[in-house]
PDB file of C-alpha atoms and ligand atoms in Angstrom:
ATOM      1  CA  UNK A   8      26.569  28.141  -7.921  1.00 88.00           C
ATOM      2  CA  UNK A   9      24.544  25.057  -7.047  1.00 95.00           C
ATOM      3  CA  UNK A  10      22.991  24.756  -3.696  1.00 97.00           C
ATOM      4  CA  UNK A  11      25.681  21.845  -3.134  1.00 97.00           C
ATOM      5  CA  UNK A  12      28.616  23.828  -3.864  1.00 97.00           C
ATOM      6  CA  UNK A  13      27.282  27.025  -1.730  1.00 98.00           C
ATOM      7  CA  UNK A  14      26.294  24.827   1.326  1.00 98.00           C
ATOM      8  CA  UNK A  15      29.928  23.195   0.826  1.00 98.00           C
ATOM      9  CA  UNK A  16      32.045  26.328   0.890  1.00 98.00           C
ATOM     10  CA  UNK A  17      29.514  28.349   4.346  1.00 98.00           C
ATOM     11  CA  UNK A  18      30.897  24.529   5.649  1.00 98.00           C
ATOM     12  CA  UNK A  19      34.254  25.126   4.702  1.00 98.00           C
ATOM     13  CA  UNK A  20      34.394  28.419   5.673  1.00 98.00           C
ATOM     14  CA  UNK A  21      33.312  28.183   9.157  1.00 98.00           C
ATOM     15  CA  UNK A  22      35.832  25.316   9.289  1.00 98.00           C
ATOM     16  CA  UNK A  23      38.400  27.992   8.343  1.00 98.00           C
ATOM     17  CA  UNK A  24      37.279  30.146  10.286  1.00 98.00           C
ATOM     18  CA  UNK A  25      37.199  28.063  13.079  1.00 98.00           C
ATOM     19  CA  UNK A  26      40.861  26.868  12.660  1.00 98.00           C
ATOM     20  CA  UNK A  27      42.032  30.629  12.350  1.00 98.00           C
ATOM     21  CA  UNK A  28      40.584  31.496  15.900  1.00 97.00           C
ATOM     22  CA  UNK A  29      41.874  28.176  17.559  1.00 98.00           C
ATOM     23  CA  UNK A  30      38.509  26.550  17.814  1.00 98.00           C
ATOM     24  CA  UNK A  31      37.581  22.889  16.844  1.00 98.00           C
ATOM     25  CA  UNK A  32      35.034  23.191  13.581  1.00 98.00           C
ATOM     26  CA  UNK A  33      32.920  20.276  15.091  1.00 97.00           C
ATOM     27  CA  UNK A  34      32.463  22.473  18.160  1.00 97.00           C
ATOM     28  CA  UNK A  35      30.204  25.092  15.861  1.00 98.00           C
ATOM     29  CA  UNK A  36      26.679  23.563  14.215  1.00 98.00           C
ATOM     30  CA  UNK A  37      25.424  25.008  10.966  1.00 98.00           C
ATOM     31  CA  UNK A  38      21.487  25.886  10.895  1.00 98.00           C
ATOM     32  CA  UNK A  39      20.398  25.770   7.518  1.00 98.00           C
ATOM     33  CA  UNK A  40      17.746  28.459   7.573  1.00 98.00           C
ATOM     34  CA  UNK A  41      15.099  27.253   5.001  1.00 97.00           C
ATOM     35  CA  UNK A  42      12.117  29.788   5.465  1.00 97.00           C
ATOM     36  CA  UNK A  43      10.699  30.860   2.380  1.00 95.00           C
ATOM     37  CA  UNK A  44      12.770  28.565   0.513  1.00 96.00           C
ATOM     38  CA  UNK A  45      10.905  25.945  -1.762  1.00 93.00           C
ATOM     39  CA  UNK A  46      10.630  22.100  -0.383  1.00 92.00           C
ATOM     40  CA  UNK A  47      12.629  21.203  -3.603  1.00 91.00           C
ATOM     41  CA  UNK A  48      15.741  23.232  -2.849  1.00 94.00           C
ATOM     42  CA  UNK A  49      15.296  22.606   0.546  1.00 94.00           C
ATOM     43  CA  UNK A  50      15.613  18.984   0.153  1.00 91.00           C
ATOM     44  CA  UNK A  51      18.854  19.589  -2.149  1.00 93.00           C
ATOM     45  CA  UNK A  52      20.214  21.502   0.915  1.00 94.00           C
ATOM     46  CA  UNK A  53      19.726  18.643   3.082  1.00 92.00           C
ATOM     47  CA  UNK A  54      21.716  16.176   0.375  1.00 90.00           C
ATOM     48  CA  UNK A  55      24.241  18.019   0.655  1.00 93.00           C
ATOM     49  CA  UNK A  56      24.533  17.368   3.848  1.00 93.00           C
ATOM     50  CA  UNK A  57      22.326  19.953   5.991  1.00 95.00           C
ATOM     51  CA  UNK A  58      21.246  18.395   9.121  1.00 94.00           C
ATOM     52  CA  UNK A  59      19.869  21.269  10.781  1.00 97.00           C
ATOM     53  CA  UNK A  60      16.998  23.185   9.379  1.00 97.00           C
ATOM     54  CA  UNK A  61      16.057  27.084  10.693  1.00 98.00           C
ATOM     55  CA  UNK A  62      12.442  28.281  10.089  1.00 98.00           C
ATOM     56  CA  UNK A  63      11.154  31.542  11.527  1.00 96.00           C
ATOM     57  CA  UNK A  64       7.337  30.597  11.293  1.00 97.00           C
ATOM     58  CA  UNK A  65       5.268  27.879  13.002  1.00 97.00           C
ATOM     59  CA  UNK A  66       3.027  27.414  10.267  1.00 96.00           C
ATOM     60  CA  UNK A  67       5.810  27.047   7.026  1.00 95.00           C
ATOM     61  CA  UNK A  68       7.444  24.906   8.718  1.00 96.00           C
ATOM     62  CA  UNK A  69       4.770  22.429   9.596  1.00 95.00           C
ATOM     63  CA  UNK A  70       4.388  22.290   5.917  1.00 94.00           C
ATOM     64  CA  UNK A  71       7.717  21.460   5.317  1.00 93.00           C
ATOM     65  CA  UNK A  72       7.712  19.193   7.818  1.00 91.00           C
ATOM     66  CA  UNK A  73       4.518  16.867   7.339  1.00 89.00           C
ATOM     67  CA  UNK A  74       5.378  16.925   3.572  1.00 85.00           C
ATOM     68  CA  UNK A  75       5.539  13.334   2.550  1.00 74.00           C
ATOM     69  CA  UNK A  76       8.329  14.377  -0.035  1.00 74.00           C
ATOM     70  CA  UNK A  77      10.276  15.538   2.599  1.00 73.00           C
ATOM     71  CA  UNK A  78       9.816  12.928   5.244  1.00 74.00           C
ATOM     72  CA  UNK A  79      11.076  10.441   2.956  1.00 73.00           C
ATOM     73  CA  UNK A  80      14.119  12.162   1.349  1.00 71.00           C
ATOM     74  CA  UNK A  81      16.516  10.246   3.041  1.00 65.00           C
ATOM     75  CA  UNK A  82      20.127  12.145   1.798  1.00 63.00           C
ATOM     76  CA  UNK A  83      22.052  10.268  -0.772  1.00 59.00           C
ATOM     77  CA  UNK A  84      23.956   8.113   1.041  1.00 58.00           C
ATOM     78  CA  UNK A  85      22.906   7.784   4.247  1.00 58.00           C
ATOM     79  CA  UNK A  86      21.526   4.740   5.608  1.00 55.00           C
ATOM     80  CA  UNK A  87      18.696   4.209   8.227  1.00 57.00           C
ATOM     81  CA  UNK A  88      16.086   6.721   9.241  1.00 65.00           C
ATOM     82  CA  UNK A  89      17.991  10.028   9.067  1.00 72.00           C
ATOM     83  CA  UNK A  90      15.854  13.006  10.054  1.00 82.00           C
ATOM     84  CA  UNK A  91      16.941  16.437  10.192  1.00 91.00           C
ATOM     85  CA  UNK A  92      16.642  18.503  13.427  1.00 95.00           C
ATOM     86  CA  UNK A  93      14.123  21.805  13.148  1.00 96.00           C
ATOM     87  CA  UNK A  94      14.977  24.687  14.912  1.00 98.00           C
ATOM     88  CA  UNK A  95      12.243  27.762  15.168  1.00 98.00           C
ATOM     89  CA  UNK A  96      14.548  30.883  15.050  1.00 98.00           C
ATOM     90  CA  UNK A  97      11.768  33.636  14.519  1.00 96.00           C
ATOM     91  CA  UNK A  98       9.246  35.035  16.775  1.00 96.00           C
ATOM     92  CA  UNK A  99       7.158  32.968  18.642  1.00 97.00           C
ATOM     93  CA  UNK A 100       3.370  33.893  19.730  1.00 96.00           C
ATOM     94  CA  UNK A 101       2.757  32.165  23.045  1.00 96.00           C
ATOM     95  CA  UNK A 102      -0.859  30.616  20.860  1.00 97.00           C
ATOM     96  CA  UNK A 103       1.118  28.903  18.740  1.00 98.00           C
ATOM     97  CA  UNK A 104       3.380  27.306  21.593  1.00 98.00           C
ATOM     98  CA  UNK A 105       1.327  24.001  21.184  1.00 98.00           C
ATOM     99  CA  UNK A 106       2.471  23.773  17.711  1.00 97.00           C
ATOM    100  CA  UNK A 107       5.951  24.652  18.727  1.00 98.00           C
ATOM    101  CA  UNK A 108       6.546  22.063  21.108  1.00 98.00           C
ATOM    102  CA  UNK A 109       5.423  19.437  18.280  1.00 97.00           C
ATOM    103  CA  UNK A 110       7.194  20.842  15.624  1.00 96.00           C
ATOM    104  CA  UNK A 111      11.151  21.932  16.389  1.00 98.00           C
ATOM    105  CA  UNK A 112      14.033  20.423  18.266  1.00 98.00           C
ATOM    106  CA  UNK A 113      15.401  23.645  19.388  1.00 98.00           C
ATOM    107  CA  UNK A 114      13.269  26.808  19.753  1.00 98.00           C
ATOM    108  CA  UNK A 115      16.004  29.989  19.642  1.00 98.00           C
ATOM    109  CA  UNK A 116      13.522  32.652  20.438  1.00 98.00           C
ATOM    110  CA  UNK A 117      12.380  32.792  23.936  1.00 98.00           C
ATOM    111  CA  UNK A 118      11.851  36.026  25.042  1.00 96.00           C
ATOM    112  CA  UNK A 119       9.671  36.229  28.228  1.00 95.00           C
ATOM    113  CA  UNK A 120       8.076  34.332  31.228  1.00 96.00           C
ATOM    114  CA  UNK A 121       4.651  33.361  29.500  1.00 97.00           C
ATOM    115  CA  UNK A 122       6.294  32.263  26.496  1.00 98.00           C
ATOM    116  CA  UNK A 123       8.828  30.322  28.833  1.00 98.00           C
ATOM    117  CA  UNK A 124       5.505  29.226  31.036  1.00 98.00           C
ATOM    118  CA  UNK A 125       3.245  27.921  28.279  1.00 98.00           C
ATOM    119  CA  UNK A 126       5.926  26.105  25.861  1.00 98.00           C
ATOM    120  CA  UNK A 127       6.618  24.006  29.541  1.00 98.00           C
ATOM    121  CA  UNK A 128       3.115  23.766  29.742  1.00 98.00           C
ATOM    122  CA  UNK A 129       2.667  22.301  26.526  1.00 98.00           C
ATOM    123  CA  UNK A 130       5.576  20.416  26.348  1.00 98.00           C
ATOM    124  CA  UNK A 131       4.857  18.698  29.578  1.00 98.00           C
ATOM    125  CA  UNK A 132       1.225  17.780  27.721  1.00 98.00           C
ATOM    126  CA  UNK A 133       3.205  15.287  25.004  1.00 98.00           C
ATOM    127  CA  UNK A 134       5.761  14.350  28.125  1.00 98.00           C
ATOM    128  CA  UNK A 135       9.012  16.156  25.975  1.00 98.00           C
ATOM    129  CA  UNK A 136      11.606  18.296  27.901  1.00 98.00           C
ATOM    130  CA  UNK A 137      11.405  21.733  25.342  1.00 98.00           C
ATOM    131  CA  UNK A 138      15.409  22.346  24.404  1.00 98.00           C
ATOM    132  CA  UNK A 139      15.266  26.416  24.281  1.00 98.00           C
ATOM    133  CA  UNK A 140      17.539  29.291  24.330  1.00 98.00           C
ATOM    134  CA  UNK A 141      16.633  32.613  25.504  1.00 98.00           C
ATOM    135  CA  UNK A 142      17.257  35.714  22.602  1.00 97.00           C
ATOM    136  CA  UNK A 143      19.079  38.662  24.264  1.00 97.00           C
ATOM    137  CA  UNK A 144      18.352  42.009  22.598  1.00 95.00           C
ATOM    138  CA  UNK A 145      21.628  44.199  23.058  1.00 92.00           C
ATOM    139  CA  UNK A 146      21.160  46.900  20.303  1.00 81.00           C
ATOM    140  CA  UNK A 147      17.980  48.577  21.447  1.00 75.00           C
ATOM    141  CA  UNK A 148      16.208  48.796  18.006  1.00 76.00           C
ATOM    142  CA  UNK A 149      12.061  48.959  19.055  1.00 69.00           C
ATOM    143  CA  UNK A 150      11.692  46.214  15.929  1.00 70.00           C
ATOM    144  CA  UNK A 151      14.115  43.594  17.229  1.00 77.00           C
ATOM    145  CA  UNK A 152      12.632  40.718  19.812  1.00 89.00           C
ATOM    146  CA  UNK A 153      14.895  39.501  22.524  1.00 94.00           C
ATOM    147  CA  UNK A 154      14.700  40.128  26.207  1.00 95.00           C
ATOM    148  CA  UNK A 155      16.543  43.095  27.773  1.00 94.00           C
ATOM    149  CA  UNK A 156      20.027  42.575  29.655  1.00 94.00           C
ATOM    150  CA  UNK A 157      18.862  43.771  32.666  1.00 94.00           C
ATOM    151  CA  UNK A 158      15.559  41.464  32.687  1.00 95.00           C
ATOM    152  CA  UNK A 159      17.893  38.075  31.481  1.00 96.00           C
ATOM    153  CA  UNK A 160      18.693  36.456  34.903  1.00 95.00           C
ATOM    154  CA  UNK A 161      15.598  36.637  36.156  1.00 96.00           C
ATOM    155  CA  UNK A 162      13.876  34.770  32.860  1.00 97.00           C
ATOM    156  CA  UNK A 163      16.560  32.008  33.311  1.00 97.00           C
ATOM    157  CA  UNK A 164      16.131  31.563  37.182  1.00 95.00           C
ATOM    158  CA  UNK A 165      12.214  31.430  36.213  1.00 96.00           C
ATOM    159  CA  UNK A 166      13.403  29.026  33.460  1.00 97.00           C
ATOM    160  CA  UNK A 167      15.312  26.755  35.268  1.00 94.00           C
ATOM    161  CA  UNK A 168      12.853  25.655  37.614  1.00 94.00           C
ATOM    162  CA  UNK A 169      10.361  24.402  34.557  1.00 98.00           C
ATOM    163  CA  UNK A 170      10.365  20.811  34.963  1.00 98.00           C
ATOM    164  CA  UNK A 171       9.678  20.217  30.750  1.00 98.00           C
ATOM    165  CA  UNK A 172      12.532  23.398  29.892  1.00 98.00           C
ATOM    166  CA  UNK A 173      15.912  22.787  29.056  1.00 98.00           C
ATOM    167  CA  UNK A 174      17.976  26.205  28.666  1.00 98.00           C
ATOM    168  CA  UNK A 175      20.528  25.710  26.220  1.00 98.00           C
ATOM    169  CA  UNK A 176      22.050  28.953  26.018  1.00 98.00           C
ATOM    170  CA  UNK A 177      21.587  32.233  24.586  1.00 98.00           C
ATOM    171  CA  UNK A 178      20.367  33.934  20.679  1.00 98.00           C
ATOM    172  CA  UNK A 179      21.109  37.197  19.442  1.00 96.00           C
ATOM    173  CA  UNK A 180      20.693  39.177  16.338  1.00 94.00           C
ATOM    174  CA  UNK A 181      22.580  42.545  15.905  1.00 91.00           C
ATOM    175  CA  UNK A 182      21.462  45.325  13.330  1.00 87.00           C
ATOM    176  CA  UNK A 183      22.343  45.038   9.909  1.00 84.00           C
ATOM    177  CA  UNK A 184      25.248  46.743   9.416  1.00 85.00           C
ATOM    178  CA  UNK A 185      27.545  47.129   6.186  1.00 87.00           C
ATOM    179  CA  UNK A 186      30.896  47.034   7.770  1.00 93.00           C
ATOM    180  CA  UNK A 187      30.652  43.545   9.279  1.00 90.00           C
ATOM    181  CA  UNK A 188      33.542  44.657  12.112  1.00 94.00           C
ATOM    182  CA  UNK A 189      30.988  46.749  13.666  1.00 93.00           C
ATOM    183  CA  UNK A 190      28.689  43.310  14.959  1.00 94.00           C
ATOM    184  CA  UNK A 191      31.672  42.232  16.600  1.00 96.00           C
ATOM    185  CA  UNK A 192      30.592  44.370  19.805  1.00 96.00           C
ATOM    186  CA  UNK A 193      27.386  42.524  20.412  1.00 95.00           C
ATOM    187  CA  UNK A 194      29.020  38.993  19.496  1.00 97.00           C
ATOM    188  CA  UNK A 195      31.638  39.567  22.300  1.00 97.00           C
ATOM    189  CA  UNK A 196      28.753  40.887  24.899  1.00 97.00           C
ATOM    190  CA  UNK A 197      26.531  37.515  24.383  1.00 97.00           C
ATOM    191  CA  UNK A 198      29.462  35.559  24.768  1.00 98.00           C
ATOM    192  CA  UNK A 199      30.683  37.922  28.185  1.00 98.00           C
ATOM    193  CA  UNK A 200      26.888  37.356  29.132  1.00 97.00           C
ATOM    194  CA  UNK A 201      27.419  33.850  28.987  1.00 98.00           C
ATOM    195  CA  UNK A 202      30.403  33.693  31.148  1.00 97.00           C
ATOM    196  CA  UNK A 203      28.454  35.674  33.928  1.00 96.00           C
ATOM    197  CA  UNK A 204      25.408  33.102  33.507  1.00 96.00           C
ATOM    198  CA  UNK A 205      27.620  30.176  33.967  1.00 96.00           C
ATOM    199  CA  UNK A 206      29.538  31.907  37.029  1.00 96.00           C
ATOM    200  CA  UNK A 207      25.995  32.374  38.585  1.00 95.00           C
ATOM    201  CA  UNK A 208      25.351  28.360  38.472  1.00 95.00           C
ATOM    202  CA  UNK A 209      23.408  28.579  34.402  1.00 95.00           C
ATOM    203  CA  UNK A 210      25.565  25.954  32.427  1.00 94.00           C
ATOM    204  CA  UNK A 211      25.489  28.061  28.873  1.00 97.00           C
ATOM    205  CA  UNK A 212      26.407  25.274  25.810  1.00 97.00           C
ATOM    206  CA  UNK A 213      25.461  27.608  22.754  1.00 98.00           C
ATOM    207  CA  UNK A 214      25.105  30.338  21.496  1.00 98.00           C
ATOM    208  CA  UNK A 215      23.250  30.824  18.072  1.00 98.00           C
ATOM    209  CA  UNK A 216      24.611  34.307  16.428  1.00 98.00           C
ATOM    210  CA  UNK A 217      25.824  34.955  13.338  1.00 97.00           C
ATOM    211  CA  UNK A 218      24.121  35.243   9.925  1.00 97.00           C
ATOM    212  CA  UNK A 219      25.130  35.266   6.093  1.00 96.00           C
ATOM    213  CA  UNK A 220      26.696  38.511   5.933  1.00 94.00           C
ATOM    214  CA  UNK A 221      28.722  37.905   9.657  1.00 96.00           C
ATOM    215  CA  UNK A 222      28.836  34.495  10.733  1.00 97.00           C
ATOM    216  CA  UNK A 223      33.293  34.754  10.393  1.00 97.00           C
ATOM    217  CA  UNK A 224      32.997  37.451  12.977  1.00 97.00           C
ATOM    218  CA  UNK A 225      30.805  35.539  15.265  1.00 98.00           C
ATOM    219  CA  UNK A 226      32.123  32.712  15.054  1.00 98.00           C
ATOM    220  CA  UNK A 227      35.649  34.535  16.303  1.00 98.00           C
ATOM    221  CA  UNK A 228      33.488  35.652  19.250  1.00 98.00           C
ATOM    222  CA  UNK A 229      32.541  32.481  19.877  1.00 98.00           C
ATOM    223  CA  UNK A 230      29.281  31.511  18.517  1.00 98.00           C
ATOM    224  CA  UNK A 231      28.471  27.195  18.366  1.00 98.00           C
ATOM    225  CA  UNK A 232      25.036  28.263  16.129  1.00 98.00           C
ATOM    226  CA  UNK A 233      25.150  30.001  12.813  1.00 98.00           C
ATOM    227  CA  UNK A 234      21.880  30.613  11.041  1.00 98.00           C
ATOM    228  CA  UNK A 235      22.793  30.977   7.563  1.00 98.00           C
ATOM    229  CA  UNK A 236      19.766  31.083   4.822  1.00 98.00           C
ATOM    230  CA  UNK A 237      21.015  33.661   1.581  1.00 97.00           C
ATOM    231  CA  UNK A 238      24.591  32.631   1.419  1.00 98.00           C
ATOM    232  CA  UNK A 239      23.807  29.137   0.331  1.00 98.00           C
ATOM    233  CA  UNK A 240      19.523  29.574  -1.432  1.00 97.00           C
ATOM    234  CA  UNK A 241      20.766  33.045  -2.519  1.00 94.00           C
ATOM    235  CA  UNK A 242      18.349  36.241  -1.771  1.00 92.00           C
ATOM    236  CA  UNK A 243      15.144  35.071  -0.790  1.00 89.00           C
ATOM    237  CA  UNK A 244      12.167  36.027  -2.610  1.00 81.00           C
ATOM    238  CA  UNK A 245       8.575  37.090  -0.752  1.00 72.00           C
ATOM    239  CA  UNK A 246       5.542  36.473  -1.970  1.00 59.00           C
TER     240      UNK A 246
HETATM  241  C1  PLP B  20      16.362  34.845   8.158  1.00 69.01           C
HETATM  242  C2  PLP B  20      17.131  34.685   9.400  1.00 69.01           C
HETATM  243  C3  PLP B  20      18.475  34.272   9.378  1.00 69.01           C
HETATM  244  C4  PLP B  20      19.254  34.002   8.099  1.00 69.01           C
HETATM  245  O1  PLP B  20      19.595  35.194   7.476  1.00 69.01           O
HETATM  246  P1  PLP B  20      20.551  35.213   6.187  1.00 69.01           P
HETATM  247  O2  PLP B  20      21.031  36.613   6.152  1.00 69.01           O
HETATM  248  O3  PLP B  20      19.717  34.853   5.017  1.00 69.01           O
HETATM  249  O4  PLP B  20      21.632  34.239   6.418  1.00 69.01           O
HETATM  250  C5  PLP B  20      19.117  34.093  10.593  1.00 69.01           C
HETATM  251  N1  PLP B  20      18.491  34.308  11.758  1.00 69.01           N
HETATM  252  C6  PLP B  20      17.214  34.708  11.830  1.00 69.01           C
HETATM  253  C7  PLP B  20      16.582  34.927  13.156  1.00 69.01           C
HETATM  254  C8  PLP B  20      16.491  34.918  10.656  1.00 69.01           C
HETATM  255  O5  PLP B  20      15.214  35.311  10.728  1.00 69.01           O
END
C-alpha cells in the first residue's frame, strides 16, 4: 500500500469509527507521527493530506523542520502558505525546553512542575503562549513517563497560573497489549479524569490517546488526538 492509500483508510477509519460511537469525525484530529520516518515519505504523508505531524525528539524534528525541502512542499493542491502543525509527543528534557518552545505547536508530554516552569519561561522569552497537555501515567510501568493520578491536580493548578501556558488537556499511553479490549480501561479513566478536571474549574478540550494498534478503542472512549505512525509508514526501522 502507498503512503496515500494507508493515510486515506487510518482517515476513514476513524471517521467510521467515529460515526459508530455517535461522535462527529471532525471532532477527532489525526497526528501523523513522523519520527524516524524519512523527509521524503514524510512529505508524501503530508500530500495526502496530513496536517499534523508527531515527533518524539527535539532534535529530528528540527531537522525536519528547517529542511528547505520541506518548508516548501506546499501539498498538491493547496493554495497559499500551508504549514503543517508539529506536535512533540515524546519525552521532553527540561534543557531542551528552549528548543521546544521554537519548534512544536502542541507539546503532549508534560510531566512535572520544572518542565511546566521552564517551557513558560522560555516561551514567555519569544512572547508565545506554549499550547501543552499534561501525560497521565495510569498503568504503573517504571519505563512509561506521565505524571501520577494522585500528583495531576496539583501540576494543573501550578499550570494554570503560568502566564505563557495554555493546558489543553490530557496524554496517555497504555502498555502494549495484544488484545486491544484490554486498553479500553485506561482510555475510559483519562477521559473520567477529564470530567473531574473540568468539574474542578480545568476546561479539558483533548485528549491525545490512541495509537496504531488501538486508536478504534480510544477513540470509543473518547479520545480528539490519535498518534498514529506504523499503520500508515509501516514498521519503523532504527538505525
Ligand atoms: C511512536 C509513538 C506513537 C505512534 O505509534 P504507532 O504504534 O507507530 O502508531 C504514538 N505515541 C507516541 C508517544 C509515540 O512515541
Amino acid at each position: 500500500m502507498s503512503i496515500y492509500e494507508s493515510f486515506k483508510s487510518v482517515q476513514d477509519l476513524i471517521s467510521r469509527t467515529a460515526l459508530k460511537s455517535g461522535r462527529n469525525p471532525s471532532d477527532i484530529q489525526l497526528v501523523t507521527v513522523s519520527k524516524t520516518i524519512e523527509l521524503k515519505r514524510v512529505i508524501d504523508a503530508v500530500n495526502s493530506g496530513a496536517t499534523i505531524l508527531g515527533e518524539n525528539k527535539v532534535q529530528e524534528a528540527k531537522e525536519k523542520i528547517t529542511n528547505y525541502e520541506f518548508q516548501t512542499c506546499l501539498p498538491v493542491g493547496k493554495v497559499t502558505n500551508f504549514k503543517p502543525e508539529w506536535h512533540l509527543i515524546g519525552n521532553l528534557q527540561k534543557n531542551k525546553a528552549r528548543h521546544a518552545v521554537q519548534l512544536f505547536d502542541l507539546i503532549h508530554s508534560v510531566n512535572d512542575i520544572a518542565l511546566a516552569e521552564e517551557l513558560n519561561r522560555q516561551a514567555g522569552k519569544i512572547n508565545k503562549v506554549q499550547r501543552i497537555l499534561i501525560q497521565v501515567k495510569l498503568s504503573g510501568e517504571v519505563t512509561k513517563h506521565g505524571i501520577l493520578e494522585e500528583n495531576l491536580m496539583e501540576l494543573i493548578g501550578n499550570v494554570s497560573g503560568m502566564s505563557n501556558i495554555k493546558f489543553e488537556g490530557l496524554m496517555t499511553m497504555p502498555p502494549f497489549l495484544e488484545n486491544i479490549e484490554k486498553t479500553r480501561p485506561y482510555f475510559r479513566k483519562l477521559k473520567e479524569l477529564s470530567v473531574e478536571l473540568i468539574k474542578a474549574g480545568h476546561p479539558v478540550k483533548e485528549l491525545s490517546m490512541g495509537m496504531s494498534n488501538d486508536f478504534p478503542v480510544a477513540i470509543e472512549e473518547g479520545s480528539t488526538l490519535v498518534r498514529v505512525g506504523t499503520a500508515i509508514f509501516g514498521e519503523r526501522h532504527y538505525k
